[in-house]
């Protein structure tokens, strides 16, 4: 009897996470570190947070998301820093709102570091098995999830379940006319979960993604390729002092297709599952297959590709930009016609994968489902694409599942607080009609949501909810005070024309006719703290005496240069917050409001927005409809 009781206790958890990808790892890590007894159910412990596609983290807008995950206390940035092969800050030539960090990673070490992290997290347990069926209690007014049954027949019970199954739900892989069930090459698909959710009334759909061939470095003529190096002084992702920037960087290489390559690829179009109706799922618009590119940009004679190393100790290379589901022999022949690939051997051809997802308008902003209590969805099951988007959702689902069990309000980030807030609001308010990828253009407040200030925006919240340590918080407070002190020094410090005019001429800036404050001079183009400190001994002394880091100097400079833009965006955001504060009752009957358009009534009933702000962002709800809602619920 004692043994049975112990066993039952071992099979019961506060939070159960299904899937060990980027979303699942962040969800399980956050929930456990916040204090919930957590089980991570994964099909393969050797592939936790596996980089199924390109071996990189970050990029345009995605890099901002990773820094936000780190500021909240997530783990992706730290693990990226520990496994970086090359670091680049993209868009440096543009304004600071566009700067986006990106790191090539050692794919094998990235997964191994995540495994080490999770195996050494208190309250976190791992079980290697496949979820076959979700279990529900349907007795109440709204059903509640109670656990999961696995392929091995084990039943785990839990007070909350987070589904992060990625591309595995009824996954089907395609390469030309060949197809086979699978979640990715070498891994089986997962069946049963979609059926158990459809039976509960969930709407489901199909999406498609693809991946390129993997190449053997021993058979590539690198002399014929154009190298692409990392930053001369590389930065890093995590704001924590626990990680270092990369010391020895590996190059990537630029590769180009040609009309001859294109002609070869076209010979397989009639056997492409994308073009002959075999695949019905919609693919990612901004990461198209090579055959999609040839059809959409028919007049282009060449496409740029990126050859990226998969690790320090492997000959495997990833050909970014050459995703394909064409027959393997067509891929083989076309690749051999690329300069430098004449003697190429490939480890495996590219393929497409079609999988189930659940339209995310079925979720609250907390990522809990509207239909079933205590059930959360995160990652590609919500129709997104990308490791970073998945990890962000996983982190928020883990935080909110734990807080719900503790009787606390969910953490919902606003659109002017984080790209993560934009991501989740877009998903639950607008839904998706193709795999969703984050871009800076999706954020209306991107001057506020920069990668450099993610810690200022979100570290206090991460500390408050229990994911940021006291040591890390104290480091943040100190850095922030140094930024403020440097800005204040620039405001106070007067500079004479004689001190600086030679410098201003050297950076093509108009000389001074009279003394000015250092702050005003810094607002000019081409003027930087770094170059000014070489000219002005008092500035150099202030930075040295206060031991101000390069990161703090850059933050102070951005705050000074973009002050006008930042203040304008804050003003607009504060005006719109008024709409976010006007709540709509959860069970309100929109069909009773004849002054709303029929489309608005239908969309509002389907999405069930929590506030007028959210209602205003639903496609099909016009400004006139918003005014009607303001008369009803506003002041």
XYZ file of C-alpha atoms in Angstrom:
635
model
C 0.000 0.000 0.000
C 2.845 2.359 0.900
C 4.550 1.548 -2.386
C 1.371 2.343 -4.378
C 0.949 5.670 -2.587
C 4.577 6.644 -3.268
C 4.182 5.684 -6.903
C 0.996 7.739 -7.275
C 2.738 10.733 -5.734
C 5.657 10.316 -8.154
C 3.225 10.431 -11.073
C 1.504 13.622 -9.860
C 2.882 17.080 -10.674
C 1.910 20.723 -10.400
C 2.829 21.388 -14.033
C 3.381 18.940 -16.873
C 5.152 20.170 -20.030
C 4.705 18.119 -23.216
C 7.647 18.515 -25.616
C 11.329 19.251 -25.031
C 11.944 21.821 -27.758
C 12.771 25.503 -27.238
C 9.288 26.313 -25.863
C 9.129 23.251 -23.613
C 12.598 23.771 -22.142
C 11.898 27.421 -21.225
C 8.438 26.528 -19.845
C 9.719 23.687 -17.656
C 12.748 25.639 -16.450
C 10.682 28.709 -15.463
C 7.884 26.759 -13.749
C 10.344 24.662 -11.718
C 12.548 27.597 -10.683
C 9.455 29.512 -9.543
C 8.626 26.587 -7.240
C 6.214 24.281 -9.100
C 6.869 20.524 -9.084
C 7.325 20.127 -12.851
C 7.587 17.205 -15.266
C 9.043 17.607 -18.752
C 7.799 14.861 -21.067
C 10.109 14.495 -24.077
C 10.482 11.891 -26.829
C 14.301 12.019 -26.697
C 16.473 13.406 -23.882
C 19.452 13.680 -26.252
C 17.598 16.250 -28.382
C 16.381 18.809 -25.837
C 16.078 22.254 -27.502
C 17.363 20.660 -30.694
C 18.142 23.088 -33.503
C 16.038 21.212 -36.048
C 16.686 23.837 -38.705
C 19.409 26.502 -38.830
C 22.105 26.447 -36.108
C 21.617 30.068 -35.053
C 19.827 32.192 -32.466
C 18.589 35.749 -32.969
C 18.418 37.921 -36.050
C 16.133 40.827 -36.917
C 13.551 41.223 -34.072
C 14.309 37.661 -32.929
C 17.491 38.901 -31.225
C 15.413 41.448 -29.295
C 13.128 38.600 -28.127
C 16.099 36.572 -26.830
C 17.388 39.558 -24.836
C 13.867 39.993 -23.390
C 13.761 36.310 -22.427
C 17.062 36.843 -20.620
C 15.887 40.006 -18.839
C 12.869 38.086 -17.504
C 15.078 35.244 -16.252
C 14.789 32.738 -19.095
C 17.748 30.619 -20.156
C 18.062 30.762 -23.976
C 20.485 33.719 -24.019
C 22.882 32.157 -21.493
C 22.985 28.884 -23.388
C 23.522 30.760 -26.650
C 26.499 32.621 -25.147
C 28.062 29.354 -23.959
C 27.816 27.792 -27.417
C 28.397 30.743 -29.804
C 30.633 30.142 -32.843
C 30.132 33.600 -34.366
C 28.377 36.786 -33.196
C 27.092 39.636 -35.355
C 25.040 42.719 -34.524
C 22.856 43.107 -37.608
C 21.720 46.516 -38.948
C 24.474 48.496 -37.190
C 24.338 51.009 -40.067
C 20.703 51.800 -39.200
C 19.133 53.348 -36.096
C 19.427 51.652 -32.695
C 15.814 50.379 -32.861
C 16.886 48.135 -35.760
C 20.061 46.673 -34.200
C 19.543 42.937 -33.824
C 22.006 40.460 -32.291
C 22.538 37.079 -33.995
C 24.767 34.155 -33.048
C 25.826 31.043 -34.936
C 25.819 28.237 -32.374
C 27.373 24.837 -31.926
C 24.208 22.795 -32.425
C 25.329 19.743 -30.427
C 26.648 21.771 -27.494
C 23.508 23.957 -27.454
C 21.336 20.896 -26.848
C 23.818 19.387 -24.352
C 23.961 22.668 -22.369
C 20.148 22.772 -22.184
C 20.116 19.164 -20.940
C 22.698 20.010 -18.259
C 20.636 23.056 -17.259
C 17.388 21.084 -16.927
C 18.910 18.031 -15.209
C 20.316 20.347 -12.546
C 17.174 22.414 -11.919
C 15.441 21.827 -8.600
C 11.756 20.735 -8.788
C 12.236 19.611 -12.400
C 11.846 15.978 -13.467
C 12.218 14.491 -16.956
C 10.416 11.481 -18.444
C 11.334 10.114 -21.877
C 8.147 8.983 -23.606
C 5.527 10.250 -26.060
C 2.206 11.823 -25.065
C -0.648 9.812 -26.580
C -3.705 11.474 -25.056
C -4.660 14.397 -22.840
C -6.940 13.654 -19.882
C -9.809 15.975 -18.879
C -12.346 16.487 -16.136
C -15.559 17.524 -17.914
C -17.786 17.669 -14.813
C -17.737 21.471 -14.363
C -19.075 24.273 -16.514
C -15.703 24.548 -18.265
C -13.597 21.385 -18.738
C -10.244 21.174 -16.979
C -7.119 19.273 -18.058
C -6.010 16.702 -15.470
C -2.995 15.017 -17.052
C -1.681 12.894 -19.880
C -1.452 9.255 -20.933
C 1.772 8.196 -22.699
C 2.516 5.633 -25.403
C 3.972 3.408 -22.665
C 0.627 3.541 -20.877
C 1.805 5.708 -17.982
C -0.778 8.183 -16.659
C 0.617 11.388 -15.188
C -1.703 13.762 -13.349
C -1.088 17.498 -13.148
C -2.805 20.688 -12.037
C -1.727 22.389 -15.297
C -0.462 21.125 -18.658
C 1.616 23.097 -21.210
C 1.555 21.695 -24.758
C 4.727 22.520 -26.744
C 4.769 19.706 -29.319
C 6.296 21.699 -32.213
C 6.131 20.010 -35.612
C 5.487 16.539 -34.166
C 1.663 16.469 -34.067
C 0.712 14.175 -36.963
C 3.938 15.321 -38.662
C 4.478 14.140 -42.252
C 7.826 14.603 -44.057
C 8.066 15.027 -47.845
C 10.987 14.706 -50.255
C 9.712 14.664 -53.826
C 7.186 11.853 -54.200
C 8.517 10.079 -51.098
C 6.834 10.806 -47.791
C 6.915 9.353 -44.294
C 5.434 10.206 -40.902
C 7.869 12.046 -38.619
C 8.413 15.121 -36.479
C 11.828 15.719 -38.079
C 14.417 13.515 -39.812
C 15.085 10.494 -37.595
C 12.226 11.161 -35.145
C 8.710 9.688 -35.183
C 5.543 11.792 -35.341
C 3.173 12.049 -32.372
C -0.437 11.006 -32.910
C -3.371 11.184 -30.533
C -3.042 14.650 -28.996
C -4.772 16.477 -31.867
C -7.649 13.967 -31.813
C -8.158 14.375 -28.063
C -8.198 18.189 -28.434
C -10.511 18.118 -31.478
C -12.908 15.988 -29.429
C -12.984 18.808 -26.846
C -14.013 21.278 -29.578
C -10.633 22.785 -30.530
C -10.196 24.093 -34.066
C -7.115 22.611 -35.751
C -5.231 23.303 -38.978
C -2.142 22.255 -40.925
C 1.046 24.202 -41.559
C 4.221 23.425 -43.430
C 7.885 24.187 -42.981
C 11.042 22.965 -44.639
C 14.765 22.526 -44.200
C 17.759 22.396 -46.588
C 20.263 19.641 -47.288
C 23.178 19.256 -44.848
C 26.602 19.296 -46.493
C 29.939 17.570 -45.827
C 32.693 20.200 -45.351
C 35.382 17.788 -46.595
C 33.858 17.989 -50.091
C 33.458 21.805 -50.306
C 35.992 24.057 -52.050
C 36.035 26.902 -49.504
C 38.612 28.832 -51.595
C 35.857 29.445 -54.168
C 33.500 30.915 -51.538
C 33.262 34.382 -49.975
C 33.863 34.299 -46.199
C 31.621 36.239 -43.822
C 33.218 36.975 -40.457
C 31.743 37.876 -37.096
C 32.029 41.285 -35.380
C 35.544 42.449 -34.568
C 34.512 43.120 -30.961
C 31.663 40.643 -30.462
C 28.973 41.295 -27.888
C 26.813 38.592 -26.276
C 23.142 37.896 -25.581
C 22.808 37.599 -21.813
C 22.837 40.653 -19.544
C 24.195 38.365 -16.810
C 27.875 38.529 -15.798
C 27.892 34.691 -15.771
C 28.601 34.439 -19.512
C 31.377 35.780 -21.742
C 31.425 36.901 -25.367
C 32.858 34.444 -27.900
C 36.690 34.362 -28.107
C 37.382 32.352 -31.290
C 34.892 32.866 -34.107
C 34.189 30.588 -37.071
C 33.419 32.156 -40.460
C 30.260 31.604 -42.477
C 30.397 31.757 -46.290
C 28.343 33.413 -49.013
C 27.236 31.132 -51.860
C 25.247 31.980 -55.002
C 22.875 30.051 -57.251
C 22.955 30.557 -61.036
C 20.605 30.205 -64.063
C 22.055 26.689 -64.539
C 21.173 25.749 -60.943
C 17.660 27.172 -61.422
C 17.118 25.230 -64.652
C 18.035 21.976 -62.889
C 15.705 22.722 -59.967
C 12.808 23.415 -62.346
C 13.073 19.898 -63.823
C 11.638 18.601 -60.534
C 8.730 21.040 -60.167
C 6.140 18.535 -61.439
C 7.213 16.155 -58.654
C 7.312 18.841 -55.938
C 4.768 18.149 -53.167
C 4.475 21.950 -52.809
C 3.276 22.396 -56.382
C 1.320 19.214 -57.165
C -1.204 19.502 -54.334
C 0.288 16.855 -52.014
C 0.972 19.434 -49.259
C -2.014 21.555 -48.213
C -0.384 23.328 -45.247
C 0.774 26.940 -45.631
C 4.537 27.515 -45.453
C 6.502 30.385 -43.907
C 6.393 33.403 -46.268
C 9.699 34.826 -44.994
C 11.653 31.574 -45.122
C 10.499 30.149 -48.471
C 11.821 27.013 -50.113
C 14.179 27.468 -53.059
C 11.428 26.275 -55.440
C 9.083 28.941 -54.003
C 11.757 31.583 -54.634
C 12.161 30.509 -58.252
C 8.421 30.773 -58.805
C 7.918 34.082 -56.937
C 11.089 35.773 -58.283
C 11.132 34.158 -61.722
C 13.306 36.918 -63.233
C 16.159 36.670 -60.689
C 19.295 35.067 -62.104
C 20.848 34.259 -58.742
C 19.930 33.907 -55.072
C 22.347 34.496 -52.201
C 22.766 31.583 -49.788
C 24.667 31.324 -46.495
C 26.844 28.336 -45.664
C 26.890 27.973 -41.863
C 28.911 25.618 -39.609
C 26.814 23.327 -37.363
C 29.549 22.961 -34.768
C 33.232 23.081 -33.815
C 33.753 19.327 -34.007
C 31.691 18.351 -37.029
C 32.007 18.544 -40.796
C 28.275 19.217 -41.093
C 27.301 22.533 -42.713
C 23.857 24.103 -43.105
C 22.943 25.819 -46.411
C 20.706 28.687 -45.320
C 18.284 29.772 -48.072
C 18.093 26.414 -49.853
C 15.132 24.751 -48.088
C 13.565 22.256 -50.449
C 11.176 19.336 -50.766
C 12.167 18.537 -54.349
C 13.193 14.936 -55.168
C 16.588 14.196 -53.602
C 18.252 13.535 -56.967
C 17.150 16.994 -58.254
C 18.573 18.640 -55.111
C 21.795 16.615 -55.554
C 22.233 17.610 -59.211
C 21.429 21.307 -58.606
C 23.773 21.620 -55.618
C 26.683 20.220 -57.671
C 26.255 23.111 -60.132
C 26.968 25.743 -57.446
C 30.535 27.140 -57.589
C 32.600 25.451 -54.859
C 30.220 22.460 -54.616
C 31.415 20.550 -57.705
C 32.620 17.558 -55.616
C 29.944 17.888 -52.925
C 28.731 15.069 -50.716
C 25.531 15.675 -48.756
C 24.699 14.094 -45.406
C 20.972 14.264 -46.067
C 18.691 16.051 -48.541
C 16.252 18.802 -47.647
C 12.618 17.949 -46.959
C 9.329 19.628 -46.067
C 7.232 18.766 -43.038
C 3.507 19.281 -42.581
C 2.090 19.335 -39.040
C -0.956 20.228 -36.926
C -1.408 23.565 -35.194
C -4.242 25.209 -33.256
C -5.367 28.704 -34.348
C -4.145 30.859 -31.432
C -7.303 33.004 -31.201
C -8.442 30.093 -28.972
C -6.084 31.399 -26.252
C -6.152 34.055 -23.546
C -3.160 36.438 -23.362
C -1.807 34.207 -20.578
C -1.595 31.421 -23.247
C -4.191 29.396 -21.325
C -6.850 27.978 -23.674
C -10.323 29.502 -23.525
C -12.022 26.104 -23.884
C -10.128 24.144 -21.213
C -8.925 25.422 -17.853
C -5.251 24.970 -16.864
C -4.233 23.953 -20.410
C -1.615 26.183 -22.076
C -0.259 26.149 -25.644
C 3.208 27.467 -26.578
C 5.431 27.413 -29.669
C 4.738 26.092 -33.156
C 1.417 24.568 -32.056
C 0.243 28.217 -32.000
C 1.202 28.747 -35.643
C 4.554 30.460 -35.085
C 7.927 29.673 -36.648
C 11.354 30.133 -35.051
C 13.229 29.008 -31.937
C 13.053 32.499 -30.415
C 9.284 32.948 -30.822
C 8.783 29.450 -29.360
C 11.106 30.029 -26.385
C 9.337 33.316 -25.548
C 5.918 31.656 -25.529
C 7.241 28.756 -23.454
C 8.678 31.141 -20.869
C 5.381 33.054 -20.558
C 3.301 29.844 -20.394
C 5.577 28.480 -17.634
C 5.353 31.744 -15.670
C 1.564 31.992 -16.030
C 0.813 28.329 -15.285
C 2.788 28.652 -12.031
C 1.122 31.950 -11.101
C -2.367 30.556 -11.786
C -1.706 27.659 -9.395
C -0.524 30.181 -6.793
C -3.749 32.209 -7.234
C -1.908 35.153 -8.824
C -2.784 37.275 -11.865
C -1.065 36.281 -15.130
C 1.886 38.281 -16.461
C 0.720 39.894 -19.710
C 3.315 42.102 -21.400
C 1.960 45.145 -23.246
C 2.847 46.026 -26.836
C 5.010 48.947 -25.650
C 6.786 46.788 -23.036
C 8.217 43.939 -25.113
C 8.350 42.238 -28.496
C 7.063 39.228 -26.541
C 3.954 41.323 -25.795
C 3.547 42.132 -29.506
C 3.998 38.455 -30.426
C 1.376 37.110 -28.029
C -1.109 39.932 -28.662
C -0.813 39.411 -32.436
C -1.419 35.666 -32.038
C -4.453 35.799 -29.763
C -6.029 38.923 -31.302
C -5.339 38.561 -35.020
C -4.694 34.841 -35.365
C -2.440 33.482 -38.116
C -2.991 32.566 -41.745
C 0.654 31.550 -42.270
C 3.525 30.636 -39.920
C 4.097 33.758 -37.784
C 7.584 35.220 -37.621
C 8.506 38.329 -35.644
C 9.788 41.444 -37.459
C 10.631 44.906 -36.127
C 7.850 46.237 -38.412
C 5.219 44.335 -36.387
C 5.942 46.558 -33.367
C 4.475 50.062 -33.413
C 6.803 51.072 -30.526
C 10.109 49.693 -31.789
C 12.074 52.746 -30.592
C 11.010 51.763 -27.064
C 11.614 48.026 -27.655
C 15.337 48.018 -28.434
C 17.706 45.124 -27.770
C 19.983 47.366 -25.666
C 17.278 48.327 -23.132
C 15.555 44.942 -22.699
C 17.079 44.688 -19.203
C 15.773 48.139 -18.213
C 12.303 47.210 -19.462
C 11.983 43.751 -17.948
C 14.568 42.915 -15.241
C 12.462 44.482 -12.420
C 9.546 42.262 -13.496
C 11.786 39.175 -13.704
C 13.009 39.911 -10.162
C 9.487 40.506 -8.857
C 8.151 37.167 -10.170
C 11.152 35.236 -8.843
C 13.196 34.343 -11.938
C 15.994 36.914 -11.497
C 18.379 36.441 -8.555
C 19.175 39.178 -6.036
C 22.801 39.236 -7.270
C 21.692 39.706 -10.880
C 19.173 42.385 -9.844
C 21.805 44.318 -7.864
C 24.124 44.214 -10.911
C 21.270 45.597 -13.043
C 20.534 48.430 -10.580
C 24.217 49.384 -10.502
C 24.507 49.414 -14.317
C 21.324 51.470 -14.599
C 22.574 54.060 -12.097
C 25.849 54.358 -14.062
C 23.873 54.995 -17.271
C 21.864 57.714 -15.511
C 25.000 59.259 -13.993
C 26.694 59.448 -17.404
C 23.613 61.075 -18.987
C 23.509 63.563 -16.092
C 27.248 64.295 -16.471
C 26.630 65.095 -20.163
C 23.760 67.446 -19.211
C 25.909 69.368 -16.696
C 29.242 69.489 -18.502
C 29.939 72.611 -20.560
C 32.374 72.287 -23.466
C 34.234 75.253 -24.968
C 34.545 75.620 -28.733
C 38.368 75.570 -28.528
C 38.279 72.189 -26.753
C 36.296 70.399 -29.414
C 36.269 72.127 -32.798
C 39.202 70.131 -34.208
C 37.391 66.926 -33.228
C 34.091 68.107 -34.763
C 35.838 68.893 -38.069
C 37.391 65.387 -38.044
C 33.917 63.777 -37.866
C 32.414 66.147 -40.497
C 30.360 68.072 -37.950
C 29.823 71.845 -37.864
C 32.311 73.601 -35.485
C 30.930 75.459 -32.437
C 30.749 79.263 -32.386
C 30.223 79.261 -28.603
C 30.323 76.812 -25.690
C 27.671 74.081 -25.524
C 26.637 71.317 -23.142
C 28.209 67.917 -23.842
C 24.646 66.514 -24.083
C 23.843 68.753 -27.087
C 27.068 67.803 -28.851
C 26.308 64.087 -28.395
C 23.003 64.515 -30.214
C 24.917 65.141 -33.450
C 25.562 62.465 -36.067
C 28.980 60.735 -35.977
C 29.682 62.023 -32.442
C 30.175 59.195 -29.930
C 31.167 58.904 -26.270
C 34.047 56.646 -27.311
C 35.658 59.111 -29.726
C 34.852 62.125 -27.510
C 36.570 60.522 -24.504
C 39.833 60.532 -26.503
C 39.422 64.304 -27.025
C 38.012 65.344 -23.624
C 40.160 64.343 -20.597
C 37.325 65.198 -18.123
C 34.959 62.776 -19.856
C 37.647 60.085 -19.989
C 38.328 60.615 -16.252
C 34.607 60.416 -15.327
C 34.202 57.119 -17.206
C 37.394 55.686 -15.697
C 36.731 56.881 -12.097
C 33.230 55.382 -12.136
C 34.290 52.198 -13.971
C 31.483 52.603 -16.537
C 31.238 49.588 -18.845
C 31.039 49.782 -22.648
C 27.461 48.438 -22.411
C 26.428 51.281 -20.048
C 28.158 53.873 -22.257
C 26.278 52.639 -25.336
C 22.950 52.702 -23.468
C 23.545 56.296 -22.281
C 24.455 57.361 -25.815
C 21.293 55.839 -27.311
C 19.121 57.511 -24.657
C 20.667 60.893 -25.521
C 20.597 60.565 -29.321
C 17.042 59.204 -29.522
C 15.502 61.219 -26.682
C 12.950 63.053 -28.868
C 11.782 59.876 -30.633
C 11.610 57.911 -27.381
C 9.518 60.586 -25.638
C 7.123 60.841 -28.593
C 6.543 57.073 -28.643
C 6.014 57.003 -24.871
C 3.406 59.762 -25.216
C 1.512 57.842 -27.942
C 1.708 54.606 -25.926
C 0.319 56.302 -22.816
C -2.620 57.698 -24.814
C -3.458 54.234 -26.140
C -3.145 52.657 -22.675
C -6.505 54.279 -21.921
C -8.140 51.748 -24.257
C -6.208 48.875 -22.626
C -7.653 49.850 -19.242
C -11.295 49.649 -20.356
C -12.351 46.046 -19.807
C -15.122 44.146 -21.622
C -17.099 41.565 -19.593
C -16.012 38.027 -20.531
C -19.530 36.821 -21.391
C -20.777 39.985 -23.123
C -23.258 39.422 -25.991
C -21.881 41.443 -28.930
C -24.746 40.315 -31.185
C -27.098 42.438 -29.045
C -25.287 45.617 -30.209
C -26.997 46.525 -33.500
C -24.842 49.632 -33.874
C -21.791 47.422 -34.502
C -21.223 46.154 -38.035
C -22.117 42.497 -38.602
C -18.436 41.691 -39.269
C -17.410 43.342 -35.987
C -20.087 41.397 -34.065
C -18.849 38.122 -35.570
C -15.142 38.844 -34.994
C -15.677 40.148 -31.431
C -17.746 37.079 -30.551
C -15.065 34.755 -31.918
C -12.009 36.472 -30.376
C -13.689 37.679 -27.132
C -11.259 40.571 -26.458
C -10.565 41.364 -22.817
C -10.235 45.139 -23.392
C -11.239 47.788 -25.938
C -7.535 48.118 -26.794
C -7.440 44.473 -27.861
C -10.769 44.854 -29.714
C -9.321 47.776 -31.717
C -6.569 45.514 -33.098
C -8.894 42.790 -34.412
C -8.919 42.790 -38.240
C -12.464 43.745 -39.305
C -13.208 45.940 -36.257
C -13.275 49.536 -37.571
C -12.584 52.800 -35.684
C -16.382 53.415 -35.788
C -16.949 50.069 -34.044
C -14.360 51.029 -31.423
C -16.277 54.268 -30.763
C -19.481 52.248 -30.234
C -17.648 50.079 -27.685
C -16.260 53.208 -25.971
C -19.786 54.611 -25.572
C -20.907 51.292 -24.061
C -17.947 50.519 -21.760
C -15.846 53.689 -21.604
C -16.271 57.048 -19.962
